[in-house]
Amino acid sequence: MRKTVLLAAVAAMALGAGPALAKKQLVIVVKGLDNPFFEAIHQGCEKWNKENASSEYECFYTGPASTSDEAGEAQIVQDMLSKADTVAMAISPSNAPLIAQTIKTANPTIPIMTVDADLAKEDAALRKTYLGTDNYLMGKKIGEYIKKGKPNGGTICTIEGNPAADNILRRAQGMRDALSGKEGLAALAGEGGWTEAAGCPVFTNDDGAKGVQAMTDILAANPKLDAFGIMGGWPLFGAPQPYRDLFGPLKDRIASNDFVIGAADTIGDEVAIARDGLVTALVGQRPFEMGYKAPSVMIDLIEGKAVADPVFTGLDECTKDTVDTCIQK
């Protein structure tokens, strides 16, 4: 009898300790789980968990199955904010206005930050800080590579992702500013010698195959096109073989800068594509670093520590001549 009572007491203590042992969730919500860029963020999150196994906090990574599911991301944000164990959140907004409205509706009391992509400037007060790429600078560097290749200008088409993704819009603006020598132009119509082709920019919703098809169509409609500015690496890492098939015949033109391609990111097959001379330059982000740093930033916010806004994670720049040394180790 005494043994039974003792076992019951131990069981009761174990059950009572259960909730106390549950970790507080530092939630990262990305645009979609189908994108290798965000998987790199996931790996950074998991490394933080491994190195902080005894912490009371846990990095929890989630997002909709597809990067095109804007409503799905907003629903996940709403759902995670309603959970008692969510103590901070880092969001990569696919549709910045929609996520801003979701935050306003939820009116959370926990710290909210953005990662990889930010909210629009008018909604910046809804989050504590932004962690990720200086997207304007990234676009500007892409533009500088294109301008270096064709200093006299030409006709260009910009490939973008989601029309409401603030990070992509900032990159496109940076590229236009670099090409034109002016700031804030919504489109190029001869400034700095550059003109945007009819039907451009093209929005692909981060779909690699759709991006390659769009470029195929643009080249067919504009045989004198001089350049592409690709604001995300989706066509290269999302559809590498179709990309190679499309630009393989232009390899000599790319080598001589008769045709110039500046693209974002350095993940998946992108560096190999640069090594093969099928892109002029890549300007890459550091998504693993974003995922690794985000939990620590969220903890600082929870504890009321001063956190810079923004927190930039740097860029890697790759050309055919630098592919073996261009990625941060």
Short mmCIF file of C-alpha atoms in Angstrom, two decimals:
data_model
loop_
_atom_site.label_atom_id
_atom_site.label_comp_id
_atom_site.label_asym_id
_atom_site.label_seq_id
_atom_site.Cartn_x
_atom_site.Cartn_y
_atom_site.Cartn_z
CA MET A 1 0.00 0.00 0.00
CA ARG A 2 2.78 2.35 0.96
CA LYS A 3 4.54 1.60 -2.34
CA THR A 4 1.35 2.34 -4.26
CA VAL A 5 0.91 5.69 -2.52
CA LEU A 6 4.53 6.58 -3.22
CA LEU A 7 4.21 5.73 -6.91
CA ALA A 8 1.03 7.78 -7.14
CA ALA A 9 2.76 10.74 -5.54
CA VAL A 10 5.68 10.50 -7.97
CA ALA A 11 3.26 10.29 -10.90
CA ALA A 12 1.37 13.32 -9.65
CA MET A 13 4.60 15.28 -9.32
CA ALA A 14 5.60 14.31 -12.85
CA LEU A 15 2.25 15.38 -14.23
CA GLY A 16 2.41 18.63 -12.32
CA ALA A 17 5.88 19.32 -13.69
CA GLY A 18 4.78 18.78 -17.29
CA PRO A 19 3.60 22.30 -18.13
CA ALA A 20 6.59 23.84 -16.38
CA LEU A 21 8.94 21.83 -18.59
CA ALA A 22 7.30 22.99 -21.82
CA LYS A 23 9.58 25.41 -23.65
CA LYS A 24 8.60 28.95 -24.51
CA GLN A 25 8.29 29.28 -28.27
CA LEU A 26 10.30 31.78 -30.30
CA VAL A 27 8.30 31.48 -33.51
CA ILE A 28 9.66 32.15 -37.00
CA VAL A 29 6.97 32.37 -39.69
CA VAL A 30 8.28 32.35 -43.27
CA LYS A 31 6.55 32.92 -46.60
CA GLY A 32 6.56 29.25 -47.57
CA LEU A 33 8.13 25.89 -46.79
CA ASP A 34 8.73 25.09 -50.48
CA ASN A 35 11.63 27.53 -50.87
CA PRO A 36 15.24 26.44 -50.16
CA PHE A 37 16.04 29.98 -49.02
CA PHE A 38 13.67 29.56 -46.10
CA GLU A 39 14.97 26.07 -45.41
CA ALA A 40 18.35 27.73 -44.77
CA ILE A 41 16.60 29.94 -42.18
CA HIS A 42 15.16 26.74 -40.70
CA GLN A 43 18.62 25.20 -40.43
CA GLY A 44 19.87 28.30 -38.61
CA CYS A 45 16.94 28.03 -36.20
CA GLU A 46 17.74 24.37 -35.55
CA LYS A 47 21.42 25.13 -34.93
CA TRP A 48 20.37 27.64 -32.26
CA ASN A 49 18.19 24.96 -30.65
CA LYS A 50 21.05 22.48 -30.64
CA GLU A 51 23.45 24.96 -29.07
CA ASN A 52 20.89 26.08 -26.49
CA ALA A 53 19.33 22.75 -25.54
CA SER A 54 19.09 23.73 -21.87
CA SER A 55 17.37 27.06 -22.58
CA GLU A 56 13.83 27.74 -21.43
CA TYR A 57 13.21 28.90 -25.01
CA GLU A 58 12.88 26.97 -28.26
CA CYS A 59 13.07 28.24 -31.84
CA PHE A 60 9.96 27.06 -33.71
CA TYR A 61 9.92 27.36 -37.52
CA THR A 62 6.70 27.33 -39.54
CA GLY A 63 4.95 28.74 -42.60
CA PRO A 64 2.46 27.79 -45.33
CA ALA A 65 3.30 24.95 -47.70
CA SER A 66 3.63 27.35 -50.65
CA THR A 67 5.21 30.79 -50.90
CA SER A 68 2.24 31.88 -52.99
CA ASP A 69 -0.18 31.27 -50.12
CA GLU A 70 -0.37 34.78 -48.67
CA ALA A 71 -3.60 34.12 -46.80
CA GLY A 72 -2.13 30.93 -45.37
CA GLU A 73 0.82 32.80 -43.91
CA ALA A 74 -1.49 35.39 -42.35
CA GLN A 75 -3.60 32.60 -40.82
CA ILE A 76 -0.52 30.95 -39.34
CA VAL A 77 0.57 34.26 -37.81
CA GLN A 78 -2.88 34.66 -36.30
CA ASP A 79 -2.95 31.09 -35.00
CA MET A 80 0.51 31.22 -33.46
CA LEU A 81 -0.21 34.55 -31.77
CA SER A 82 -3.18 32.93 -30.04
CA LYS A 83 -1.02 30.24 -28.42
CA ALA A 84 -0.02 30.78 -24.79
CA ASP A 85 3.48 29.39 -25.31
CA THR A 86 4.33 31.82 -28.14
CA VAL A 87 6.46 34.46 -26.40
CA ALA A 88 7.92 36.26 -29.46
CA MET A 89 7.57 36.09 -33.22
CA ALA A 90 9.73 36.82 -36.26
CA ILE A 91 7.79 37.10 -39.53
CA SER A 92 8.88 37.18 -43.17
CA PRO A 93 5.84 38.88 -44.73
CA SER A 94 4.85 37.66 -48.18
CA ASN A 95 2.16 40.32 -48.38
CA ALA A 96 3.33 43.14 -46.14
CA PRO A 97 -0.02 45.01 -45.89
CA LEU A 98 -1.91 41.79 -45.12
CA ILE A 99 0.52 40.79 -42.37
CA ALA A 100 0.38 44.32 -40.95
CA GLN A 101 -3.40 44.10 -40.78
CA THR A 102 -3.17 40.65 -39.16
CA ILE A 103 -0.89 42.06 -36.45
CA LYS A 104 -3.19 45.02 -35.89
CA THR A 105 -6.19 42.73 -35.51
CA ALA A 106 -4.41 40.37 -33.13
CA ASN A 107 -2.97 43.29 -31.11
CA PRO A 108 -0.30 41.08 -29.53
CA THR A 109 1.43 41.90 -26.25
CA ILE A 110 4.53 39.86 -27.16
CA PRO A 111 7.47 41.27 -29.18
CA ILE A 112 7.07 41.07 -32.95
CA MET A 113 9.98 41.44 -35.34
CA THR A 114 10.45 40.86 -39.06
CA VAL A 115 13.08 38.66 -40.68
CA ASP A 116 14.17 38.52 -44.34
CA ALA A 117 11.33 40.83 -45.46
CA ASP A 118 10.02 43.88 -43.63
CA LEU A 119 6.70 45.60 -43.29
CA ALA A 120 6.08 48.76 -45.29
CA LYS A 121 7.52 51.93 -43.75
CA GLU A 122 4.10 53.15 -42.64
CA ASP A 123 3.61 49.94 -40.62
CA ALA A 124 7.11 49.72 -39.14
CA ALA A 125 5.86 50.62 -35.65
CA LEU A 126 4.06 47.27 -35.51
CA ARG A 127 7.39 45.45 -35.11
CA LYS A 128 10.40 46.03 -32.86
CA THR A 129 13.13 45.48 -35.42
CA TYR A 130 13.99 43.99 -38.81
CA LEU A 131 16.66 41.30 -39.10
CA GLY A 132 17.98 40.45 -42.52
CA THR A 133 19.32 41.86 -45.75
CA ASP A 134 19.62 45.52 -46.60
CA ASN A 135 17.36 44.93 -49.57
CA TYR A 136 17.80 48.37 -51.11
CA LEU A 137 21.59 47.93 -51.03
CA MET A 138 21.23 44.45 -52.48
CA GLY A 139 19.23 45.76 -55.43
CA LYS A 140 21.67 48.63 -55.87
CA LYS A 141 24.59 46.23 -56.11
CA ILE A 142 22.71 44.14 -58.68
CA GLY A 143 22.18 47.35 -60.65
CA GLU A 144 25.84 48.28 -60.37
CA TYR A 145 26.90 44.93 -61.85
CA ILE A 146 24.45 45.39 -64.71
CA LYS A 147 25.64 48.95 -65.31
CA LYS A 148 29.28 47.85 -65.21
CA GLY A 149 28.54 45.25 -67.88
CA LYS A 150 26.68 47.69 -70.12
CA PRO A 151 27.75 51.22 -69.16
CA ASN A 152 25.88 52.79 -72.07
CA GLY A 153 22.56 51.29 -70.99
CA GLY A 154 20.00 49.33 -72.92
CA THR A 155 16.64 47.61 -72.51
CA ILE A 156 16.05 45.67 -69.33
CA CYS A 157 13.34 43.54 -67.77
CA THR A 158 12.98 43.11 -64.02
CA ILE A 159 11.81 39.77 -62.63
CA GLU A 160 10.12 40.19 -59.26
CA GLY A 161 8.23 37.91 -56.88
CA ASN A 162 5.11 39.02 -55.05
CA PRO A 163 3.89 42.54 -55.93
CA ALA A 164 3.25 43.25 -52.23
CA ALA A 165 6.57 41.87 -50.90
CA ASP A 166 8.37 44.89 -49.42
CA ASN A 167 11.85 43.33 -49.64
CA ILE A 168 11.54 42.67 -53.38
CA LEU A 169 10.16 46.14 -54.06
CA ARG A 170 13.10 47.69 -52.23
CA ARG A 171 15.56 45.66 -54.28
CA ALA A 172 13.93 46.73 -57.53
CA GLN A 173 14.10 50.35 -56.41
CA GLY A 174 17.78 50.02 -55.54
CA MET A 175 18.51 48.54 -58.97
CA ARG A 176 16.62 51.32 -60.77
CA ASP A 177 18.41 53.98 -58.73
CA ALA A 178 21.82 52.46 -59.57
CA LEU A 179 21.05 52.21 -63.28
CA SER A 180 19.49 55.66 -63.65
CA GLY A 181 21.62 57.68 -61.24
CA LYS A 182 18.35 59.04 -59.84
CA GLU A 183 16.31 58.08 -56.81
CA GLY A 184 12.73 56.90 -56.57
CA LEU A 185 11.83 56.28 -60.22
CA ALA A 186 8.93 53.84 -60.53
CA ALA A 187 10.08 52.78 -64.00
CA LEU A 188 13.00 53.47 -66.33
CA ALA A 189 12.27 55.31 -69.54
CA GLY A 190 15.70 56.27 -70.84
CA GLU A 191 17.24 57.55 -67.60
CA GLY A 192 20.92 56.64 -67.50
CA GLY A 193 20.41 55.06 -70.91
CA TRP A 194 18.09 52.36 -69.52
CA THR A 195 14.54 51.55 -70.55
CA GLU A 196 12.30 48.86 -69.12
CA ALA A 197 10.77 46.54 -71.70
CA ALA A 198 7.03 46.45 -72.27
CA GLY A 199 5.33 44.01 -69.92
CA CYS A 200 7.99 44.44 -67.26
CA PRO A 201 8.42 44.07 -64.36
CA VAL A 202 7.11 40.52 -64.29
CA PHE A 203 5.77 39.18 -60.99
CA THR A 204 6.24 35.44 -60.53
CA ASN A 205 5.05 34.82 -56.93
CA ASP A 206 8.47 33.28 -56.14
CA ASP A 207 7.81 30.45 -58.62
CA GLY A 208 11.01 29.38 -60.38
CA ALA A 209 9.39 27.68 -63.37
CA LYS A 210 7.07 30.63 -63.83
CA GLY A 211 10.08 32.94 -63.77
CA VAL A 212 11.90 31.01 -66.50
CA GLN A 213 8.74 30.94 -68.62
CA ALA A 214 8.30 34.69 -68.15
CA MET A 215 11.87 35.34 -69.30
CA THR A 216 11.34 33.03 -72.27
CA ASP A 217 8.28 35.05 -73.28
CA ILE A 218 10.01 38.40 -72.73
CA LEU A 219 12.99 37.37 -74.87
CA ALA A 220 10.66 36.22 -77.65
CA ALA A 221 8.77 39.52 -77.57
CA ASN A 222 11.93 41.64 -77.19
CA PRO A 223 14.74 40.11 -79.31
CA LYS A 224 16.90 43.20 -78.67
CA LEU A 225 16.66 42.92 -74.89
CA ASP A 226 19.99 43.71 -73.20
CA ALA A 227 19.56 42.63 -69.60
CA PHE A 228 17.56 40.93 -66.88
CA GLY A 229 17.50 42.08 -63.28
CA ILE A 230 16.24 39.13 -61.20
CA MET A 231 15.22 40.30 -57.73
CA GLY A 232 15.08 36.80 -56.22
CA GLY A 233 16.94 33.66 -57.20
CA TRP A 234 13.77 31.64 -57.84
CA PRO A 235 14.37 30.91 -61.55
CA LEU A 236 17.95 29.80 -60.84
CA PHE A 237 17.50 27.68 -57.71
CA GLY A 238 13.85 26.76 -58.33
CA ALA A 239 14.16 25.70 -61.97
CA PRO A 240 17.90 25.34 -62.65
CA GLN A 241 17.69 23.07 -65.70
CA PRO A 242 15.06 25.16 -67.53
CA TYR A 243 17.16 28.22 -66.69
CA ARG A 244 20.27 26.55 -68.16
CA ASP A 245 18.31 25.52 -71.24
CA LEU A 246 17.14 29.09 -71.78
CA PHE A 247 20.45 30.87 -71.29
CA GLY A 248 22.90 28.22 -72.52
CA PRO A 249 22.60 29.57 -76.10
CA LEU A 250 23.38 33.08 -74.75
CA LYS A 251 26.54 32.01 -72.91
CA ASP A 252 28.92 33.80 -75.30
CA ARG A 253 26.84 36.98 -75.17
CA ILE A 254 26.85 36.85 -71.37
CA ALA A 255 30.63 36.31 -71.34
CA SER A 256 31.18 39.39 -73.50
CA ASN A 257 28.61 41.51 -71.58
CA ASP A 258 26.56 41.83 -74.73
CA PHE A 259 23.79 40.42 -72.54
CA VAL A 260 23.85 40.98 -68.79
CA ILE A 261 22.03 39.17 -65.99
CA GLY A 262 22.18 40.35 -62.39
CA ALA A 263 20.39 38.11 -59.91
CA ALA A 264 19.72 37.85 -56.20
CA ASP A 265 20.77 35.02 -53.88
CA THR A 266 23.55 32.44 -53.87
CA ILE A 267 21.71 29.25 -52.88
CA GLY A 268 21.01 25.89 -54.48
CA ASP A 269 22.43 25.68 -58.01
CA GLU A 270 23.02 29.41 -58.32
CA VAL A 271 26.77 29.42 -57.68
CA ALA A 272 27.22 26.50 -60.10
CA ILE A 273 25.26 28.48 -62.70
CA ALA A 274 27.60 31.43 -62.12
CA ARG A 275 30.60 29.11 -62.51
CA ASP A 276 29.17 28.02 -65.87
CA GLY A 277 28.93 31.63 -67.00
CA LEU A 278 25.15 31.75 -67.27
CA VAL A 279 24.69 34.76 -65.01
CA THR A 280 26.80 37.91 -64.85
CA ALA A 281 26.68 38.37 -61.09
CA LEU A 282 24.89 37.11 -57.99
CA VAL A 283 24.30 39.21 -54.90
CA GLY A 284 23.49 36.78 -52.13
CA GLN A 285 21.89 36.99 -48.73
CA ARG A 286 22.74 35.02 -45.58
CA PRO A 287 19.53 33.19 -44.64
CA PHE A 288 21.22 30.69 -42.31
CA GLU A 289 22.55 33.60 -40.28
CA MET A 290 19.05 35.10 -40.14
CA GLY A 291 17.60 31.90 -38.69
CA TYR A 292 20.48 31.52 -36.25
CA LYS A 293 20.36 35.09 -34.97
CA ALA A 294 16.57 35.51 -34.79
CA PRO A 295 16.06 33.59 -31.50
CA SER A 296 18.71 35.62 -29.68
CA VAL A 297 17.21 38.87 -30.94
CA MET A 298 13.74 37.75 -29.83
CA ILE A 299 15.07 36.92 -26.35
CA ASP A 300 16.68 40.36 -26.11
CA LEU A 301 13.34 41.90 -27.02
CA ILE A 302 11.53 39.80 -24.40
CA GLU A 303 14.03 40.91 -21.77
CA GLY A 304 13.66 44.55 -22.72
CA LYS A 305 17.22 44.95 -23.94
CA ALA A 306 18.14 47.57 -26.51
CA VAL A 307 18.06 46.11 -30.02
CA ALA A 308 19.20 47.97 -33.11
CA ASP A 309 16.71 48.56 -35.91
CA PRO A 310 17.53 47.30 -38.46
CA VAL A 311 19.95 44.42 -37.85
CA PHE A 312 21.62 43.66 -41.18
CA THR A 313 23.21 40.29 -41.98
CA GLY A 314 25.45 41.23 -44.91
CA LEU A 315 25.78 40.22 -48.54
CA ASP A 316 27.89 37.86 -50.64
CA GLU A 317 28.81 38.83 -54.22
CA CYS A 318 29.65 36.16 -56.79
CA THR A 319 30.82 36.27 -60.38
CA LYS A 320 32.27 33.53 -62.56
CA ASP A 321 35.75 34.57 -61.42
CA THR A 322 35.00 34.53 -57.68
CA VAL A 323 32.70 31.51 -57.18
CA ASP A 324 35.24 29.59 -55.11
CA THR A 325 35.71 32.35 -52.54
CA CYS A 326 32.58 34.52 -52.63
CA ILE A 327 30.41 32.83 -49.99
CA GLN A 328 30.84 33.75 -46.34
CA LYS A 329 32.09 30.71 -44.43
#
